[in-house]
Coordinates of C-alpha atoms in Angstrom, one line a residue:
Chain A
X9 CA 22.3 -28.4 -27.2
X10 CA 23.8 -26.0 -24.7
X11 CA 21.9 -26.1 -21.3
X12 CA 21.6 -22.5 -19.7
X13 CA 22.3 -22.1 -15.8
X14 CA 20.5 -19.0 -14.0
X15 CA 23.5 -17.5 -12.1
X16 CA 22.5 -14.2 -10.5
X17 CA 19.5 -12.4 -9.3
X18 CA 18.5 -9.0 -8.4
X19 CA 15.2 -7.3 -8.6
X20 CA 13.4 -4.0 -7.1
X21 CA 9.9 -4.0 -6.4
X22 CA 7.0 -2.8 -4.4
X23 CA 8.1 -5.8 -2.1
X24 CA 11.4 -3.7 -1.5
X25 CA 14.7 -4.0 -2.8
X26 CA 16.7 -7.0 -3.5
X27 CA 15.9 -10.8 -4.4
X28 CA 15.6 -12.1 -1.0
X29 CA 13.4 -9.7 0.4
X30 CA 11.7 -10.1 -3.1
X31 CA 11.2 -13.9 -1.9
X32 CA 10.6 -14.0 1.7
X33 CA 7.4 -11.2 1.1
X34 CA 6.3 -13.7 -2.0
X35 CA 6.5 -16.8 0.3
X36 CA 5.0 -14.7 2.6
X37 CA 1.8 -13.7 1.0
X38 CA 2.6 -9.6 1.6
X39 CA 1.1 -7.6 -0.8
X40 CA 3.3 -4.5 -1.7
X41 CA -0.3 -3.0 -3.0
X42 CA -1.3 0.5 -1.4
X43 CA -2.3 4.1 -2.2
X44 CA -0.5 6.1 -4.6
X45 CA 0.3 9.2 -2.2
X46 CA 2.6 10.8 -5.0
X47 CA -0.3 11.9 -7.7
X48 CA -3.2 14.1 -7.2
X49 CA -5.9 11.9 -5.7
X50 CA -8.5 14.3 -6.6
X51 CA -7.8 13.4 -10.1
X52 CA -8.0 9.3 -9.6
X53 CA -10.8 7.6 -9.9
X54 CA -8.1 4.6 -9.1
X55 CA -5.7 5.7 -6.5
X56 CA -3.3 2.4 -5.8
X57 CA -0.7 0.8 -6.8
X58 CA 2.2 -1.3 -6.5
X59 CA 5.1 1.2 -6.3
X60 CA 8.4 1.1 -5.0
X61 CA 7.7 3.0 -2.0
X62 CA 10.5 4.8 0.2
X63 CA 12.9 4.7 -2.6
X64 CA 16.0 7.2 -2.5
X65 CA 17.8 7.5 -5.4
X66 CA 20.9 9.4 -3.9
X67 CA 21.0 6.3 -2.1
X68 CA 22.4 4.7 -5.4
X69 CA 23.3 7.5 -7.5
X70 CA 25.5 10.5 -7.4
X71 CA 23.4 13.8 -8.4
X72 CA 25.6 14.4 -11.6
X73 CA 24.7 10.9 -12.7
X74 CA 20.9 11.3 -11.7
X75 CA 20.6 14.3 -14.1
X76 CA 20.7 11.6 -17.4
X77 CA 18.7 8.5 -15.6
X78 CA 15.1 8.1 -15.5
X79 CA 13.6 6.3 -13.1
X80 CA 13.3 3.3 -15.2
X81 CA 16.8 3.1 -16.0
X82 CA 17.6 3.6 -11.9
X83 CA 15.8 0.6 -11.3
X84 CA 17.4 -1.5 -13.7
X85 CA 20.6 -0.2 -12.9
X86 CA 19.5 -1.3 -9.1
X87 CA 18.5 -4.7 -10.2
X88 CA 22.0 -5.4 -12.6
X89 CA 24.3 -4.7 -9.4
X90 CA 22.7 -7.4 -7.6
X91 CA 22.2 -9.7 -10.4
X92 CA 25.9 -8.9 -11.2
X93 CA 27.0 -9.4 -7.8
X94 CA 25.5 -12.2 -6.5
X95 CA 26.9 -14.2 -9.7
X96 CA 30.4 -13.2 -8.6
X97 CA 31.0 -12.1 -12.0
X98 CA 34.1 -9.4 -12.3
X99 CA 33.5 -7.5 -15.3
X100 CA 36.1 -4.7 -14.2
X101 CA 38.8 -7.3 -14.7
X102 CA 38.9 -6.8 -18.1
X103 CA 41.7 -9.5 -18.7
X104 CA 39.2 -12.4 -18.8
X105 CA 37.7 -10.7 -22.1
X106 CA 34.1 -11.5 -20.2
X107 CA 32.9 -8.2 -21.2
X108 CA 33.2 -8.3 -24.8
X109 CA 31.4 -11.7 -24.8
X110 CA 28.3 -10.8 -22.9
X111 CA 25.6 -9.1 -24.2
X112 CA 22.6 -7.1 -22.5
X113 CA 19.1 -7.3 -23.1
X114 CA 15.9 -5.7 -21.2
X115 CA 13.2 -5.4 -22.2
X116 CA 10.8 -2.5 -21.2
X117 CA 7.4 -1.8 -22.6
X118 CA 7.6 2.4 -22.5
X119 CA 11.4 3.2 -20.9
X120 CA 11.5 7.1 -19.7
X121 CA 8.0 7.4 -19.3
X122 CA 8.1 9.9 -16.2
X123 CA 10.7 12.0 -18.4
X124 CA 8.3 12.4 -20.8
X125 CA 5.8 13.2 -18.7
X126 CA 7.6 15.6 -16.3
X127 CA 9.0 17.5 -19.4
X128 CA 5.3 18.2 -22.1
X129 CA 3.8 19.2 -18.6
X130 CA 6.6 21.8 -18.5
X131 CA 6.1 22.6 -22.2
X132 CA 2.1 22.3 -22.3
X133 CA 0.9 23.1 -18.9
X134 CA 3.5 25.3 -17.5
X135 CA 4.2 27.2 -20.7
X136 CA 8.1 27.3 -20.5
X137 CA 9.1 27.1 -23.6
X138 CA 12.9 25.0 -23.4
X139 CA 13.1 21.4 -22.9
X140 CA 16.0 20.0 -21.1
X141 CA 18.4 18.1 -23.8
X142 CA 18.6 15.4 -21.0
X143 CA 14.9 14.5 -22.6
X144 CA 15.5 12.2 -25.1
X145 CA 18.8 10.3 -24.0
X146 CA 16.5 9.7 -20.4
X147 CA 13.3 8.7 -22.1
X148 CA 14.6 6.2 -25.1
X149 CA 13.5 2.7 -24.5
X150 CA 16.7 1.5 -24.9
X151 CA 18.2 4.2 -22.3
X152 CA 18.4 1.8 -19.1
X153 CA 20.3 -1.2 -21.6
X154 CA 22.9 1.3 -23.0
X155 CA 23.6 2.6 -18.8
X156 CA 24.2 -1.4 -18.4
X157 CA 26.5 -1.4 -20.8
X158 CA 28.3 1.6 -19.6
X159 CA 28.6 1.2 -16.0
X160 CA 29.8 -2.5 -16.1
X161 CA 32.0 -1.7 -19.7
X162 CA 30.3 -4.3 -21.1
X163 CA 30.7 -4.6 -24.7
X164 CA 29.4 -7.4 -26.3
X165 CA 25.8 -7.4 -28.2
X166 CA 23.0 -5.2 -26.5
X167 CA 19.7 -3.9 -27.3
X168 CA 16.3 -3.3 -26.1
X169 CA 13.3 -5.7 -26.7
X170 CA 9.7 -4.2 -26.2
X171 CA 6.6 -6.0 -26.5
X172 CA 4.3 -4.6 -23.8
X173 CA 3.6 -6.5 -21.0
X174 CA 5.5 -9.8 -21.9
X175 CA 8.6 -7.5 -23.0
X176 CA 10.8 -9.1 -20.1
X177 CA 10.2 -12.6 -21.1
X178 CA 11.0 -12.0 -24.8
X179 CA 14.5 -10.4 -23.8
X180 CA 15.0 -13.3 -21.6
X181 CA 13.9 -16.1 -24.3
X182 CA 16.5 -13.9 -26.7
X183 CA 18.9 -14.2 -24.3
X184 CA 18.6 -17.9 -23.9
X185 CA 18.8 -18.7 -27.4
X186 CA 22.0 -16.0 -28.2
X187 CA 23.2 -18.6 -25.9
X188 CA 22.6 -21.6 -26.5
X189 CA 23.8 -20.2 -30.3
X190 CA 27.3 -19.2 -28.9
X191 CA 26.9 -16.4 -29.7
X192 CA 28.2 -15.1 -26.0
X193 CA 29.1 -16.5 -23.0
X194 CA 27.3 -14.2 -20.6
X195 CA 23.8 -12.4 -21.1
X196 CA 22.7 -9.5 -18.1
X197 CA 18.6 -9.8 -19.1
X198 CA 15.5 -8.7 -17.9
X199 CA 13.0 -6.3 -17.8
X200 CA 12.2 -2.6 -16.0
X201 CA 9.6 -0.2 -15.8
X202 CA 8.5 3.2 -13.7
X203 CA 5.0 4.2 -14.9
X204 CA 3.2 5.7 -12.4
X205 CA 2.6 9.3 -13.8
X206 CA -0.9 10.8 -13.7
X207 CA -1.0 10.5 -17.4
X208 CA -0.1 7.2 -18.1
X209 CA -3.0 6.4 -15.1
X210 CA -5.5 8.2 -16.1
X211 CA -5.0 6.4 -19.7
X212 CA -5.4 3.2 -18.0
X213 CA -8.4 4.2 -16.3
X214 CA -9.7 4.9 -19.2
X215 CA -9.4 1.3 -20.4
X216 CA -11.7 0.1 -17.3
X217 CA -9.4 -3.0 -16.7
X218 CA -8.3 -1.5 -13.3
X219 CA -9.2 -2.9 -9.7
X220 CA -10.3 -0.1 -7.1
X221 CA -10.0 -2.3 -4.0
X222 CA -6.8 -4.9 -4.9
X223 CA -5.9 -7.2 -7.4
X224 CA -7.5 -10.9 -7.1
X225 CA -6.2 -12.7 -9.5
X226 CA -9.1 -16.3 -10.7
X227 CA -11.2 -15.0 -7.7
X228 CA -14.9 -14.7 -8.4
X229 CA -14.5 -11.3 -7.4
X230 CA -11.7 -10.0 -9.2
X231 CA -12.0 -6.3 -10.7
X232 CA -9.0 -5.7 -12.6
X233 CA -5.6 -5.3 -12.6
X234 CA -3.2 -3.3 -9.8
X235 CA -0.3 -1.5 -11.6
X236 CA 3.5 -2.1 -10.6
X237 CA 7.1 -0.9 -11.2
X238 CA 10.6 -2.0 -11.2
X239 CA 13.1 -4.0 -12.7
X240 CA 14.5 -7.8 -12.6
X241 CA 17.8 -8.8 -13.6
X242 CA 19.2 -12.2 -14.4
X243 CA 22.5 -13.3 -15.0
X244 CA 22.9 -16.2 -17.5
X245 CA 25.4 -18.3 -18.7
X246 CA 25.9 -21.9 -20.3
X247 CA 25.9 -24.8 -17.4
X248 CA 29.3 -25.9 -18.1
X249 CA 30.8 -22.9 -17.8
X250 CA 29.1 -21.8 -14.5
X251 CA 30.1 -25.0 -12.9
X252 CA 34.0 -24.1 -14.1
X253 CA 34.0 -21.1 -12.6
X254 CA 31.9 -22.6 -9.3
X255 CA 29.0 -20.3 -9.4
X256 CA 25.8 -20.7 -7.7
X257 CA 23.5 -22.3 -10.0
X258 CA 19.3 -21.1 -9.1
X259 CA 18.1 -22.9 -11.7
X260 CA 18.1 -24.1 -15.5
X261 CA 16.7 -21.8 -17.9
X262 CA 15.7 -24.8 -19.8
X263 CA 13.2 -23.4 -22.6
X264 CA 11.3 -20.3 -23.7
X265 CA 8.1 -20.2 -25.8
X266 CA 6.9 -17.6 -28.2
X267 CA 4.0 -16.6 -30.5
X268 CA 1.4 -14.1 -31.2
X269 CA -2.5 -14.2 -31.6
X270 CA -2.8 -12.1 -34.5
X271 CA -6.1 -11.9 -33.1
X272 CA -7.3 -8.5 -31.1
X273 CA -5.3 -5.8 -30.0
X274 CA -6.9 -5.9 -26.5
X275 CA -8.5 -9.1 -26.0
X276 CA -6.7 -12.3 -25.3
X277 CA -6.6 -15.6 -27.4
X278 CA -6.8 -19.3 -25.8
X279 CA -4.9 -20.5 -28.4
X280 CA -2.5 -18.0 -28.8
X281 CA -1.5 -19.0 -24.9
X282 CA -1.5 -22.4 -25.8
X283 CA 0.7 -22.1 -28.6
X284 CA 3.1 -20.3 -26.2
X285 CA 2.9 -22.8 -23.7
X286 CA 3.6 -25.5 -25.8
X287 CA 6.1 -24.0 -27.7
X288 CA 8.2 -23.5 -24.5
X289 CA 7.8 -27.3 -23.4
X290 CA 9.4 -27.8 -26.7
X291 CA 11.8 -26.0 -26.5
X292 CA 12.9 -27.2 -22.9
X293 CA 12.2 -30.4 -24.3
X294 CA 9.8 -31.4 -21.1
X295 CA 6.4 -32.8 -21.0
X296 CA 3.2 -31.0 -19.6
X297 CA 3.6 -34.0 -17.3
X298 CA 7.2 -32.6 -16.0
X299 CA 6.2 -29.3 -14.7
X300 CA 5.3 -28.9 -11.1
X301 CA 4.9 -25.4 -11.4
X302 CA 2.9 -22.5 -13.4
X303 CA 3.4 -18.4 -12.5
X304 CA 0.7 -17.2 -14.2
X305 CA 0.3 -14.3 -16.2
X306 CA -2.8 -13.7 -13.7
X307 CA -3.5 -9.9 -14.1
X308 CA -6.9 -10.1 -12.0
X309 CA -8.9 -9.0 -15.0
X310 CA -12.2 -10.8 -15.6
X311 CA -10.9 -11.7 -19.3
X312 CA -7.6 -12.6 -19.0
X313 CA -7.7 -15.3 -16.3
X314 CA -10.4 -16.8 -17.8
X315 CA -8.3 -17.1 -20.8
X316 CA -5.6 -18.2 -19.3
X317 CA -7.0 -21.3 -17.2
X318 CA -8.6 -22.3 -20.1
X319 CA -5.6 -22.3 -22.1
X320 CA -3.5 -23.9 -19.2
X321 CA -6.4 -26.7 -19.4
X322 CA -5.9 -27.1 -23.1
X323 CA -2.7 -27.8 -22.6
X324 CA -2.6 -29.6 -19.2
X325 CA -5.9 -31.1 -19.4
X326 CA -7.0 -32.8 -15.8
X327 CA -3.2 -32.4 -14.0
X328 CA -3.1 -29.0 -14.6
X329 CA -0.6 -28.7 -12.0
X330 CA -0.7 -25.8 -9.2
X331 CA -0.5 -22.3 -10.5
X332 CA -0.3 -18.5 -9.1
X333 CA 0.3 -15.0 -9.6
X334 CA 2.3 -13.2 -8.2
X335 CA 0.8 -10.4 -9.6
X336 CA -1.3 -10.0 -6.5
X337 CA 1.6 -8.7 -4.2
X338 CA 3.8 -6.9 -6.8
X339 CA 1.2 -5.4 -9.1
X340 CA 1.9 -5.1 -13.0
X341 CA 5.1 -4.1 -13.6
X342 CA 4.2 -4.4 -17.5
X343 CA 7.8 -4.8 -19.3
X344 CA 9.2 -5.8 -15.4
X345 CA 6.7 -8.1 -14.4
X346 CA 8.0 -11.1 -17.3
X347 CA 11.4 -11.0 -15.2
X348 CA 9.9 -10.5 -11.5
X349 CA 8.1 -13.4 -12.4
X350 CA 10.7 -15.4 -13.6
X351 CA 12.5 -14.6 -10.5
X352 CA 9.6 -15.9 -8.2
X353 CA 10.0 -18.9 -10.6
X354 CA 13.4 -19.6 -10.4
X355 CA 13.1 -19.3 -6.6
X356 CA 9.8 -21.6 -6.5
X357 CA 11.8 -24.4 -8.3
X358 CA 15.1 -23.5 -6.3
X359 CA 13.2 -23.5 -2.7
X360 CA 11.0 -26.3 -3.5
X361 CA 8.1 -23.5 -2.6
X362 CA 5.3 -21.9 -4.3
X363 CA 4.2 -18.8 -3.8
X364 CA 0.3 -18.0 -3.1
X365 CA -2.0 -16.6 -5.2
X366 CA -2.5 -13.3 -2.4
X367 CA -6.0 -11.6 -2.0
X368 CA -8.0 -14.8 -3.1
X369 CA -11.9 -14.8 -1.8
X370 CA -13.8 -17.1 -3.8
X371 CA -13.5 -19.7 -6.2
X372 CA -14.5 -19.2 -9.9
X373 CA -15.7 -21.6 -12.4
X374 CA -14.2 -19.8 -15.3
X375 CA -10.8 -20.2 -13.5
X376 CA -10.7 -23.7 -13.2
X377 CA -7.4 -24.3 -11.1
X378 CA -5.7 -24.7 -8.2
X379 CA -4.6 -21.4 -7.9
X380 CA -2.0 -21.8 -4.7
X381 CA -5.1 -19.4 -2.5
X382 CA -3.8 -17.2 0.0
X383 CA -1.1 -19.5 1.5
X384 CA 2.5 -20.9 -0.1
X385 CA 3.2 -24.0 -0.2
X386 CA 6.2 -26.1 -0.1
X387 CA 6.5 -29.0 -2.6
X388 CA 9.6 -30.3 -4.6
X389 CA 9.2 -28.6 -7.8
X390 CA 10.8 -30.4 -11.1
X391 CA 10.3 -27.9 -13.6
X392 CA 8.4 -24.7 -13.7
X393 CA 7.2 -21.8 -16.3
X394 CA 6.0 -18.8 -16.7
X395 CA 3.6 -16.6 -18.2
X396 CA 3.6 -13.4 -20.1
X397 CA 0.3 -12.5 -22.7
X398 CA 1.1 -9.0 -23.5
X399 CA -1.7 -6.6 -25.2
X400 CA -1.7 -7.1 -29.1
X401 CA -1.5 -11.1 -28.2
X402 CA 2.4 -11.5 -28.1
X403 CA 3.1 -13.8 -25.7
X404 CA 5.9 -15.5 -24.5
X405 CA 6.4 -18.6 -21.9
X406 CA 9.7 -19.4 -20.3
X407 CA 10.3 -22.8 -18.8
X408 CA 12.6 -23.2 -15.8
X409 CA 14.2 -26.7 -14.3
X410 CA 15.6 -27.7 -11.1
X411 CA 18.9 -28.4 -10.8
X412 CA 20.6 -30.2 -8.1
X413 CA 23.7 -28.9 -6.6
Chain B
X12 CA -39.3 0.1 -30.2
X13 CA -38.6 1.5 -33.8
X14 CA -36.2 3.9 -35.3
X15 CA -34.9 6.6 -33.0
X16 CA -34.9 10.3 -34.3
X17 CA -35.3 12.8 -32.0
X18 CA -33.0 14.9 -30.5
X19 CA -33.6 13.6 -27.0
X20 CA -30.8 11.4 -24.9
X21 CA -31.7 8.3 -27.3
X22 CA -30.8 9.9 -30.6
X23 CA -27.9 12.0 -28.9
X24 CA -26.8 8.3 -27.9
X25 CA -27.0 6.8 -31.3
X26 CA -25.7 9.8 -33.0
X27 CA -22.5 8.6 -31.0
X28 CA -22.5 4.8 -31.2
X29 CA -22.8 5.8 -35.3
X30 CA -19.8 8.1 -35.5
X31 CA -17.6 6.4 -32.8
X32 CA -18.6 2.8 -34.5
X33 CA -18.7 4.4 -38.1
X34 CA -22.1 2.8 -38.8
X35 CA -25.1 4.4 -40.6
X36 CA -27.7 5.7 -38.0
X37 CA -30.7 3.8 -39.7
X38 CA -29.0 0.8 -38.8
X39 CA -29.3 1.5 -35.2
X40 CA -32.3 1.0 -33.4
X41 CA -32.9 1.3 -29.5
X42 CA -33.3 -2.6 -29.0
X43 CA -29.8 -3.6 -30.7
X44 CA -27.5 -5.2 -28.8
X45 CA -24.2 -4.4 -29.0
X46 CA -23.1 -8.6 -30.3
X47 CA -26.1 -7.1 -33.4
X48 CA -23.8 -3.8 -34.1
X49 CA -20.5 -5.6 -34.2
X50 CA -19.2 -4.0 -31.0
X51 CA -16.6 -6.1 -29.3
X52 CA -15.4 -5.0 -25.3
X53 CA -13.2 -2.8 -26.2
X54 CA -15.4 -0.9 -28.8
X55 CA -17.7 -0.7 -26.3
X56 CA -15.7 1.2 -23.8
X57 CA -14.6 3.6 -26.7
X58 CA -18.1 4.2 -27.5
X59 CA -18.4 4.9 -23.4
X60 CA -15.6 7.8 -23.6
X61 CA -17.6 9.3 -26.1
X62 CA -20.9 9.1 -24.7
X63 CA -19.4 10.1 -21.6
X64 CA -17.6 13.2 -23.1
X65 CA -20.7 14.0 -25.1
X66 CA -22.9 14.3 -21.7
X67 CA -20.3 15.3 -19.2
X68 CA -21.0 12.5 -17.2
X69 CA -19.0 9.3 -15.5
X70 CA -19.9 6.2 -16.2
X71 CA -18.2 3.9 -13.4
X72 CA -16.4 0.4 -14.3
X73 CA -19.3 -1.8 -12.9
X74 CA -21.9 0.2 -14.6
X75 CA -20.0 -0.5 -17.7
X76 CA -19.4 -4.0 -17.4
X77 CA -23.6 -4.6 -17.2
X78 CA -24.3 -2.7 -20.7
X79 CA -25.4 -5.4 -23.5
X80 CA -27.4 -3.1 -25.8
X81 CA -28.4 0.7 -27.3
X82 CA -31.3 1.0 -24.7
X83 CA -28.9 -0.3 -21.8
X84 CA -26.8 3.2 -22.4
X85 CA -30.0 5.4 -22.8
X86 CA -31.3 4.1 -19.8
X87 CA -27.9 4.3 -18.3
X88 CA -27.3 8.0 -19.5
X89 CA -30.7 9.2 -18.6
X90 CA -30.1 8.0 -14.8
X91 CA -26.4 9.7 -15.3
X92 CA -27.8 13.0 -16.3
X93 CA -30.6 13.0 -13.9
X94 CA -28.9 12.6 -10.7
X95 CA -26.4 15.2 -12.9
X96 CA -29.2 17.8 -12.9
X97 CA -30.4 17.2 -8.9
X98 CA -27.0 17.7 -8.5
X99 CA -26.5 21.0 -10.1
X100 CA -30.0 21.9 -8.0
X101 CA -29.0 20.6 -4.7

């Protein structure tokens, strides 16, 4: 079986732009959490968030191009020319027919959702009457994927894979197994998302899974989650061919695990986790034994942590090795966060450092694990995974492994 | 505690829990919990939007976490409304 080498990286987040900022604020233990000055406070009953603050978009696009790109798609866009970049990949030198042999796939869980919002508050709250055509080419989920495709004249297989909050990790377990199929040579995957509009807010206040203070992910005294935004790119290829070429190689992405709960629409499942995780050892062909490493899915609600660690302990039983979440300095970045996280991952294993779980307080029996409090530590790390249990119990678990250079 | 009928918070309350939960009102009594009704956590905060919406009132997250049964919302409602109404005086 074809392994899979991890060959570029680029992200943007509320921990700024960029993969190494990304890290060094991770190994730091900052927490890009703060108040949301952008929306009406009046109208918040929760008024933080993990957002990319002091972003500019003229910065990174020309005004004419602006006019078709949500903000959704501008941060993927961000996070592909680093990815891209940092690979050394030259997609403009059309000769090497690389571009008709890699395919694109992100994953979001809304796409345009500021579009959408920005233009029925013009139709229902303002009363003007036209909507801009731009609408519907800027909101589509699939919008940020096709502007990949475009920008870098990629032409091989794309498409858009949305399953809430683990949408990220299912594009990237996709792209893993296009690969290992042959299908292509070269996948651009991820995950991005912008959803900070009052609407969308307000909707998940009314949900009552959201934090007030910050998010504390297996304390005692978690209250909820801390919404994020922002994209993560990877670049993938097979090994063989990213040692040819002499490319950096992060990491392996050595397996991917997927299933659903069929259980609750809200509520997670123990077993549905488990499944996942297992599923992804198998598929990496590793043994709970050989992994070092766990980012968790860790949104800092009461329910889903608990669920988690008891699922981890199902699967890992009394070694449960060390995990955290991230979660706690970039927020939720919902169909982002599965390919943040596997970034922090790859760079965990790469680094031979784990990243902290940030905000921790107090222990919680319900959590039963080492969850990494406060503080990153450094330990050679074999093999990793992470975690993504999206709403309506999809979930999806990719497994990452060292290798040496 | 028997069957609730009145018109009063309580039977405004179960009026809701029967049309947000579709259950027959006879079935609901003050003392029922919600595990009794079949009301998972996220029924339960549906039935909170409507029992907030039907009383103009805000029912914060840690309030909600605390509610277990039909007479934990009354009671909860009747504070809600009352520090509403001093409110409204003040």
């Amino acid at each position: 079986m074809p392994r899979v080498a991890v060959t570029g990286l680029g992200c943007i987040s509320a921990l700024g732009a960029g993969a190494a900022e990304f890290w060094q604020s991770l190994v730091a233990g900052r927490c890009g959490i703060r108040p949301l000055t952008h929306l009406p406070a009046g109208q918040l009953q929760i008024s933080i968030g993990a957002d990319v603050a002091d972003y500019d978009a003229t910065r990174h696009f020309e005004a004419r191009r602006l006019a078709m790109l949500d903000r959704y798609s501008q941060f993927a866009l961000v996070a592909a020319r680093e990815a891209i970049a940092s690979s050394g990949l030259d997609f403009a030198n059309a000769r090497n027919g690389a571009a008709r042999r890699t395919a694109v796939i992100l994953g979001t869980g809304i796409g345009g959702e500021t579009t959408l919002d920005d233009a029925f508050y013009q139709l229902y709250a303002k009363g003007n009457p036209r909507v801009n055509p731009g609408v519907i080419p800027r909101m589509m989920a699939s919008a940020a994927t096709s502007h990949l495709t475009m920008e870098f004249g990629i032409t091989g297989p794309a498409f858009t894979v949305t399953s809430a909050c683990s949408s990220a990790s299912h594009a990237i377990g996709q792209a893993l197994w296009m690969l290992r199929q042959g299908a292509v040579d070269i996948v651009i995957t991820g995950g991005s998302e912008s959803c900070f509009t009052l609407g969308t807010i307000k909707a998940w206040e009314a949900m009552r899974v959201m934090a007030p203070d910050t998010c504390r992910p297996f304390s005692r005294d978690r209250r909820g989650m801390v919404l994020g935004e922002g994209a993560g790119v990877v670049v993938l290829e097979r090994i063989e061919r990213a040692r040819e070429r002499g490319a950096v190689i992060h990491a392996e992405l050595a397996g991917a695990g997927i299933s659903s709960d069929a259980g609750h629409l809200i509520q997670p499942s123990e077993s549905g986790a488990a499944e996942a995780l297992r599923a992804a050892l198998d598929d990496a062909k590793l043994n709970p034994a050989d992994i070092d490493y766990i980012n968790a899915h860790g949104t800092g609600t009461a329910i889903n942590d608990a669920t988690e660690s008891r699922a981890l302990r199902q699967v890992f039983g009394p070694a449960t090795p060390p995990v955290s979440s991230t979660k706690s300095m970039h927020g939720h970045a919902l169909g982002a966060s599965g390919a943040l996280e596997l970034i922090a991952t790859v760079l965990a294993v790469r680094h031979g450092v784990i990243p902290p779980t940030a905000n921790f307080t107090e222990r919680d029996p319900e959590c039963d694990i080492d969850c990494v409090p406060n503080e990153a530590r450094e330990k050679p790390l074999r093999a990793a995974l992470s975690n993504s249990f999206a709403f309506g119990g999809l979930n999806a678990v990719l497994a990452v492994r060292r290798v040496d250079p | 505690m028997g069957q609730v009928t009145d018109d009063g918070i309580a039977g405004r309350v179960i009026r809701v829990l029967a049309e947000t939960q579709h259950l027959d009102v006879s079935t609901i009594r003050a003392e029922s919990t919600f595990e009794e009704l079949g009301i998972d956590s996220f029924d339960g905060i549906n039935v909170l939007f409507a029992i907030e919406s039907e009383f103009d009132i805000n029912v914060p997250d840690e309030a909600a976490k605390q509610l277990r049964s039909v007479q934990d919302i009354i009671a909860g409602v009747e504070t809600l409304t009352a520090a509403k109404a001093k409110a409204a005086q003040a």
